[in-house]
XYZ file of C-alpha atoms in Angstrom:
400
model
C 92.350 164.517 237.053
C 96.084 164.416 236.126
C 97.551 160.951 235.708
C 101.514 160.731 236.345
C 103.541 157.648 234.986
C 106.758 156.951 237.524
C 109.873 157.285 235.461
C 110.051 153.464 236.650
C 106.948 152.623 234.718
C 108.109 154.689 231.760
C 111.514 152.707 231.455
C 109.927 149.310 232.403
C 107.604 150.172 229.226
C 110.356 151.375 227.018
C 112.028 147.753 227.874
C 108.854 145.740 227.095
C 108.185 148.085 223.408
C 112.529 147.522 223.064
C 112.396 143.238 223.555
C 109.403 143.038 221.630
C 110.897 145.174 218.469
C 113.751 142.650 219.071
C 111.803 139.218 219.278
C 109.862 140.312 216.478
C 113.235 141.830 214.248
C 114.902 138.376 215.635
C 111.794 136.077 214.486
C 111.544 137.661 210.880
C 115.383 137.326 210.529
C 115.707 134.238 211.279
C 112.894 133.274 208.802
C 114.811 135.137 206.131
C 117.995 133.586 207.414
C 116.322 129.910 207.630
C 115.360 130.711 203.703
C 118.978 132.276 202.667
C 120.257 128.782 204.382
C 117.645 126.510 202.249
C 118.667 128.519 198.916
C 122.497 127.810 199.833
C 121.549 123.790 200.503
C 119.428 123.671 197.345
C 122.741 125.218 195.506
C 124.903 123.420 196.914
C 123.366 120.319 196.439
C 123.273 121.127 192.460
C 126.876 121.681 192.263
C 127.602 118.748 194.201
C 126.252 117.072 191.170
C 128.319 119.058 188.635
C 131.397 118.142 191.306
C 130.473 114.556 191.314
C 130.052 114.588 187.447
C 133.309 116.102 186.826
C 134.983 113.937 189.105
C 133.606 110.524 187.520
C 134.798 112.059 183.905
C 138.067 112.878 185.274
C 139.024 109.504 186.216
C 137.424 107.766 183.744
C 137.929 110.056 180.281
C 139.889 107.785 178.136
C 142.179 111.246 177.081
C 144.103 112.971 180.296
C 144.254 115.811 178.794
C 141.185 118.321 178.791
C 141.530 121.089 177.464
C 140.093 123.142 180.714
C 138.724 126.379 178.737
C 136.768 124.756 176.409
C 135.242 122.367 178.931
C 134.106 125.340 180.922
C 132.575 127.179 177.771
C 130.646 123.347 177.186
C 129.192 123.874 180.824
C 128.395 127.343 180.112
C 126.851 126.789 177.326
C 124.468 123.567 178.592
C 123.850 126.135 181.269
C 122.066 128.622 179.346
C 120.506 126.095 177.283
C 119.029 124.317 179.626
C 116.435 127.727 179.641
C 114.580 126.207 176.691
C 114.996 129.139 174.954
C 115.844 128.963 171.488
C 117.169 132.857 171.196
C 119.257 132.944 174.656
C 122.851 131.454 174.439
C 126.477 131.484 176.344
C 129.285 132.541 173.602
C 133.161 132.107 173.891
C 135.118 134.890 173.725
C 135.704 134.466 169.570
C 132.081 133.967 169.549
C 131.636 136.726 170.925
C 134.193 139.073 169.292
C 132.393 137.642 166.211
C 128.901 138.767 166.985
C 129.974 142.571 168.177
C 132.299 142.373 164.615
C 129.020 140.990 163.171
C 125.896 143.410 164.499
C 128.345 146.647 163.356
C 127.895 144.974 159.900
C 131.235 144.306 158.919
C 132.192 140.976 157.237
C 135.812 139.255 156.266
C 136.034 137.813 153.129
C 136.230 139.540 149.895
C 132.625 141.445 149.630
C 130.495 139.372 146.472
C 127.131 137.750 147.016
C 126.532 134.971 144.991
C 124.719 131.883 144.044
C 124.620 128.581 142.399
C 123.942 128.942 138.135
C 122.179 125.921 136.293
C 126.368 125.060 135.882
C 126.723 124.074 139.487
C 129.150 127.005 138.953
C 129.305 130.523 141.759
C 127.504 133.107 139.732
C 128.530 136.779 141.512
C 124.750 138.665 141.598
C 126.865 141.517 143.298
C 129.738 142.528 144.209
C 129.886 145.053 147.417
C 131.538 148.854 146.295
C 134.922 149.249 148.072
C 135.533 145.545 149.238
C 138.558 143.565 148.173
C 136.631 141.714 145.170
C 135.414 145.220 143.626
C 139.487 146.477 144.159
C 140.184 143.107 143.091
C 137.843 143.695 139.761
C 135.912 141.143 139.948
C 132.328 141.855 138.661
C 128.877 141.096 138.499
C 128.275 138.359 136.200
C 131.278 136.644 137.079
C 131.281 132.640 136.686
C 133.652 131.410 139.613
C 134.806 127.931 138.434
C 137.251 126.900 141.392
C 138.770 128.255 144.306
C 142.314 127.503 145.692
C 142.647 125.738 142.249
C 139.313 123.523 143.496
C 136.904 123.300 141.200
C 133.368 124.129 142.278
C 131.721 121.330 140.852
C 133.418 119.137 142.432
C 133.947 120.408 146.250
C 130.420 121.587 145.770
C 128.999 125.151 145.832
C 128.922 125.643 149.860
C 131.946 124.323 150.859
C 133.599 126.827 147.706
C 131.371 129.704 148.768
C 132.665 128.410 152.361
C 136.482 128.415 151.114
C 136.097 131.561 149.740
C 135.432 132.983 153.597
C 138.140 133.390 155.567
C 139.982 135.396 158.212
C 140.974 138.713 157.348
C 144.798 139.163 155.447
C 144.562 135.542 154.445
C 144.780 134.858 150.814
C 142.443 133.331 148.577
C 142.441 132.295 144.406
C 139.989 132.329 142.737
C 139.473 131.486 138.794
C 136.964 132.866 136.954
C 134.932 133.521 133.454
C 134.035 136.330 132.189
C 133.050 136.742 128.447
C 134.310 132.943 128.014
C 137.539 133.746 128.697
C 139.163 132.062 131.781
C 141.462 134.406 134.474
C 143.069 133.808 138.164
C 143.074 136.378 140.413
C 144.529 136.605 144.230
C 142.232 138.381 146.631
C 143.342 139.030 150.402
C 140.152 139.240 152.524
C 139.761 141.703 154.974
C 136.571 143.273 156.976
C 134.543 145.753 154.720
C 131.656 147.602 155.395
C 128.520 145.255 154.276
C 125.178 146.220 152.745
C 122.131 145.864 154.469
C 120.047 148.113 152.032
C 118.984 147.848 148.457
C 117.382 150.046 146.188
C 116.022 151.266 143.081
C 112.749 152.866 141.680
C 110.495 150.560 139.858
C 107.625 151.904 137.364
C 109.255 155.697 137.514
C 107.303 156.602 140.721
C 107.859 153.531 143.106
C 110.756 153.688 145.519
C 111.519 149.565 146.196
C 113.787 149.536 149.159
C 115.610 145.884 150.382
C 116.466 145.274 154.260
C 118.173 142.282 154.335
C 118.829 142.826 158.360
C 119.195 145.466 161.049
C 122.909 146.317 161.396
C 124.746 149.342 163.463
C 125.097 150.808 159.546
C 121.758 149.928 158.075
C 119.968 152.623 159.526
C 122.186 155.224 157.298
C 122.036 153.362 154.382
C 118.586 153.315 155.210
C 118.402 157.555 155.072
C 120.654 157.100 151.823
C 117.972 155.120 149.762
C 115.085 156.772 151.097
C 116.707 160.039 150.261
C 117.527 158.823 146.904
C 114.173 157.578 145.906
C 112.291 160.812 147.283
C 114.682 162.656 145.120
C 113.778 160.719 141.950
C 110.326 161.845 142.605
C 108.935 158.372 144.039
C 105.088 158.569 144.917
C 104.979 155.149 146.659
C 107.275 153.177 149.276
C 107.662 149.717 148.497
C 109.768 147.862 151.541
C 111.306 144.138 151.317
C 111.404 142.447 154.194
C 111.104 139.165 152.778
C 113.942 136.524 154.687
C 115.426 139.418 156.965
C 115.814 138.019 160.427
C 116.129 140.765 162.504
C 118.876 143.153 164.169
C 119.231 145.633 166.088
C 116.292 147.912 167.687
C 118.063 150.919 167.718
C 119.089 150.932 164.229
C 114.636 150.466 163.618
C 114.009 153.474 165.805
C 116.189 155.678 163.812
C 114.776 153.929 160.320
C 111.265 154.614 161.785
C 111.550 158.051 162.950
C 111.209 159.781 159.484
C 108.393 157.258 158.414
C 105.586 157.663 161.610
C 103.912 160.359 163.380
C 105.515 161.927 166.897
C 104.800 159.377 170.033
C 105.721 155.826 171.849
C 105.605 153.501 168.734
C 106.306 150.026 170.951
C 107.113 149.290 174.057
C 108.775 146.290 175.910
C 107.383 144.024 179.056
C 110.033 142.874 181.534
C 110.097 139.612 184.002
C 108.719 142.469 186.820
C 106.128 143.776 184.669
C 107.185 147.082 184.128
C 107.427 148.208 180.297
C 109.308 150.583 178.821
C 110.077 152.660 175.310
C 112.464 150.998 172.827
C 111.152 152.840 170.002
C 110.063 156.937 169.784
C 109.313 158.944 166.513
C 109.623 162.622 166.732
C 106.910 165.034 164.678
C 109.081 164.846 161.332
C 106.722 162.306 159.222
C 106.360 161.166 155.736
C 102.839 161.034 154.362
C 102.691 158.733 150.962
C 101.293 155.323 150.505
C 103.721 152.739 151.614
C 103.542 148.580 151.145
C 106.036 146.256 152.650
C 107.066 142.693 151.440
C 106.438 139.608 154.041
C 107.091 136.033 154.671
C 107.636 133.353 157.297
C 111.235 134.589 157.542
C 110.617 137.867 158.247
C 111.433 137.757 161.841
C 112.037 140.017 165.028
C 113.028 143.448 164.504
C 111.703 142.883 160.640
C 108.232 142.124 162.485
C 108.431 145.013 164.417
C 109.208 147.017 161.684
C 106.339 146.281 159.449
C 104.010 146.065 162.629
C 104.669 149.863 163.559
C 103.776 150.601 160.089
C 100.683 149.230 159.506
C 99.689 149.746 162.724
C 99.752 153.610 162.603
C 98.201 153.259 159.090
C 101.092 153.845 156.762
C 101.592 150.600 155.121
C 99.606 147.763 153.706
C 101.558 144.191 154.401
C 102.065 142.164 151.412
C 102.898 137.977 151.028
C 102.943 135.464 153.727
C 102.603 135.236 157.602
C 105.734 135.806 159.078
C 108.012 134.215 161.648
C 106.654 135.389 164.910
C 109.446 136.158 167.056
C 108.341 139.111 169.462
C 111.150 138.939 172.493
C 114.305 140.898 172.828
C 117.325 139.618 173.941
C 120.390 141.738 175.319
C 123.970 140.699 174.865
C 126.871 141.713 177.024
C 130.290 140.657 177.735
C 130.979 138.632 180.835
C 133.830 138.771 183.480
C 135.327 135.846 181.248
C 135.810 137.506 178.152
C 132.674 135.876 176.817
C 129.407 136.748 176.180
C 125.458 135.940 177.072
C 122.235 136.880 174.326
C 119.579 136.434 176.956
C 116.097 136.697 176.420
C 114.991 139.596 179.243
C 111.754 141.082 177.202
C 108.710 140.774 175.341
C 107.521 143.668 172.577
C 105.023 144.917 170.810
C 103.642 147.833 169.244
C 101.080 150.656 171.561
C 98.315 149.764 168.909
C 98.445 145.589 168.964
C 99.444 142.822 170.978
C 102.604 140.783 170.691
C 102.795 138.834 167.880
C 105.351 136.391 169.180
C 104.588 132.834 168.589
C 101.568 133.966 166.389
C 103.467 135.990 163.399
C 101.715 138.623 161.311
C 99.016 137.698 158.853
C 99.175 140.094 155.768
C 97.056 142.438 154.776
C 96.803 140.259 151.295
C 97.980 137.011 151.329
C 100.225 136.150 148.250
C 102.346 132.948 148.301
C 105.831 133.576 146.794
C 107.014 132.332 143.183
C 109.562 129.193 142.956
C 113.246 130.302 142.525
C 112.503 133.621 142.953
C 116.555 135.685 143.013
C 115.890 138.705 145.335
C 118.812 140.457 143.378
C 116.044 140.147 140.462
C 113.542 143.001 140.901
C 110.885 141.167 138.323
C 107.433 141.259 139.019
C 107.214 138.539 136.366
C 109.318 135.913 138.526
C 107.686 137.501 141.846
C 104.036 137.349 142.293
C 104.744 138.879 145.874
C 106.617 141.677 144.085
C 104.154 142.342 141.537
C 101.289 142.134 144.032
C 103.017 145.016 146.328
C 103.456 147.127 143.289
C 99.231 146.676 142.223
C 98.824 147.543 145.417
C 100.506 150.669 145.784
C 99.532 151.645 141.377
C 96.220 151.378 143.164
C 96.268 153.180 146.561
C 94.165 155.987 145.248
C 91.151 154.220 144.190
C 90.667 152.044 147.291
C 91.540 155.399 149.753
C 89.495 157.696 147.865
């Protein structure tokens, strides 16, 4: 039997299904409004502190005049501080500027590492090819005895070394010995290209390679020395990692790539859970034995770095337990001018777990040698050095 529903019923039913949808929409709105309201209360109420703050200081300072744009880059930075975090931070704009100027890995000044001799003198350990110093002439060797007419043993070796820095197309003199004979020299500092990568072969078949840090240009200098050391006929990779504090990931990826087999070598875990690839090695891979250098300030990217290989067995790790810093922090550039580093990630390698706050314990342990000058490549001042290189001389008999 056929049941008909009046077109009366139907719309009195459509009504009914209509004010429901509408008490209900209504209900969970104002829920979600009654929450939007609370969040606006519970910020207002914290800037009515900073208001009432800055009005007390105002009135009270003991100097009128504030100097408005670096009070607001103060409150900025306690902002971000205020995380706890130790590796998220608010920058000015020249702080910024600074760190872009920095992670390309360019410097101002005029190019020469250095450090302090028994004298209390600069001795120059190197002096970088193509910056003002090298154009300048000044050499390794080099005894700097004053700068700006100062002497060095009186100002003291960091504020010199700190005099000698400067912004680029200022002027700077500096007097020096070489072959006890005393000479002046003007040197105008300007940005140069800074090295990141150091090399040489050690024993006739070990390729020793430095990273001091992970710059925009240390991944080609990177290719450079590994190309140069293959070429030379090295049998064995020795890497030095030893005080490098990190850098940049994508400059690691590329410096990986050649190094490890095709696949996701580590991945990062956001606030949301979701991961994702930050670094991927194609099939190109280099099969020799391979050591690297650690210690407790090999940090970050360095971590990573010697993580991914000996995790997908290429590489023994040699000296102390490092740093342990396994988060990633990404910088941009704010509305401001400024900048924020915030910490937005953990990392870790597809084989282990994140090291962060833990550090990497070494496949053999070796505490370092006092003094040790990492421009000096000898194994007889570096029991860390020496220790990589018995390692590697002996790959063959303990991977037979």
């Amino acid at each position: 039997m056929n049941h008909k529903i009046s077109i009366g019923v139907m719309i009195s039913i459509v009504a009914i299904a209509c004010a429901l949808t509408f008490i209900l929409t209504s209900f969970f709105s104002l829920q979600s409004f009654n929450a939007k309201v609370q969040d606006v209360k519970e910020k207002a109420a914290k800037y009515d502190r900073l208001e009432a703050l800055d009005t007390y200081v105002r009135s009270s300072f003991y100097q009128k005049d504030i100097d408005e744009d670096q009070l607001m880059d103060g409150v900025l930075k306690g902002y971000v501080a205020g995380l706890g975090d130790p590796y998220s931070r608010y920058l000015s704009a020249e702080e910024f500027d600074e760190l872009v100027t920095k992670e390309a890995g360019l410097k101002s000044g005029i190019g020469i590492y250095a450090r302090l001799n028994d004298d209390g003198n600069i001795e120059i350990r190197r002096v970088e090819e193509n910056g003002p110093a090298d154009e300048a002439g000044l050499e390794e060797g080099d005894i700097i005895t004053a700068v700006n007419g100062e002497l060095v043993t009186e100002i003291g070796y960091e504020m010199a070394v700190e005099n000698i820095r400067g912004e680029e197309g200022s002027d700077v003199q500096i007097t020096f010995i070489r072959n006890g004979l005393e000479r002046k020299i003007n040197i105008t500092r300007r940005y140069y290209d800074s090295s990141t990568v150091f090399y040489q072969m050690l024993d006739g078949q070990i390729g020793y390679i430095r990273i001091t840090n992970f710059r925009e240009n240390t991944a080609e200098q990177f290719q450079q020395a590994l190309d140069e050391m293959l070429g030379s006929g090295a049998r064995y990779l020795l890497f030095d990692v030893r005080s490098n504090t990190g850098g940049l990931l994508k400059s690691l990826e590329k410096m990986l790539d050649p190094l490890l087999p095709e696949g996701v070598i580590a991945t990062a875990t956001y606030q949301d859970g979701k991961t994702e690839t930050v670094i991927y090695s194609d099939a190109v891979e280099l099969d020799m034995p391979m050591a690297v250098l650690v210690d407790g300030a090999t940090a970050s990217a360095a971590e990573l770095f010697s993580a991914s290989l000996r995790d997908f067995g290429k590489a023994k790790l040699v000296g102390t337990t490092t740093y342990g810093k396994g988060v990633m922090q990404t910088t941009k550039r704010m509305e401001d001018g400024g900048g924020l580093t915030l910490t937005v990630a953990t990392y870790q390698t597809t084989v282990s777990e994140c090291y962060h706050g833990v550090g990497l314990k070494p496949d053999l342990e070796v505490e370092p040698g006092e003094n040790v000058d990492p421009f000096d490549v000898d194994r007889e001042q570096d029991p860390q050095l020496a220790a990589g290189i018995d390692l590697l001389l002996g790959w063959e008999e303990t991977h037979d």
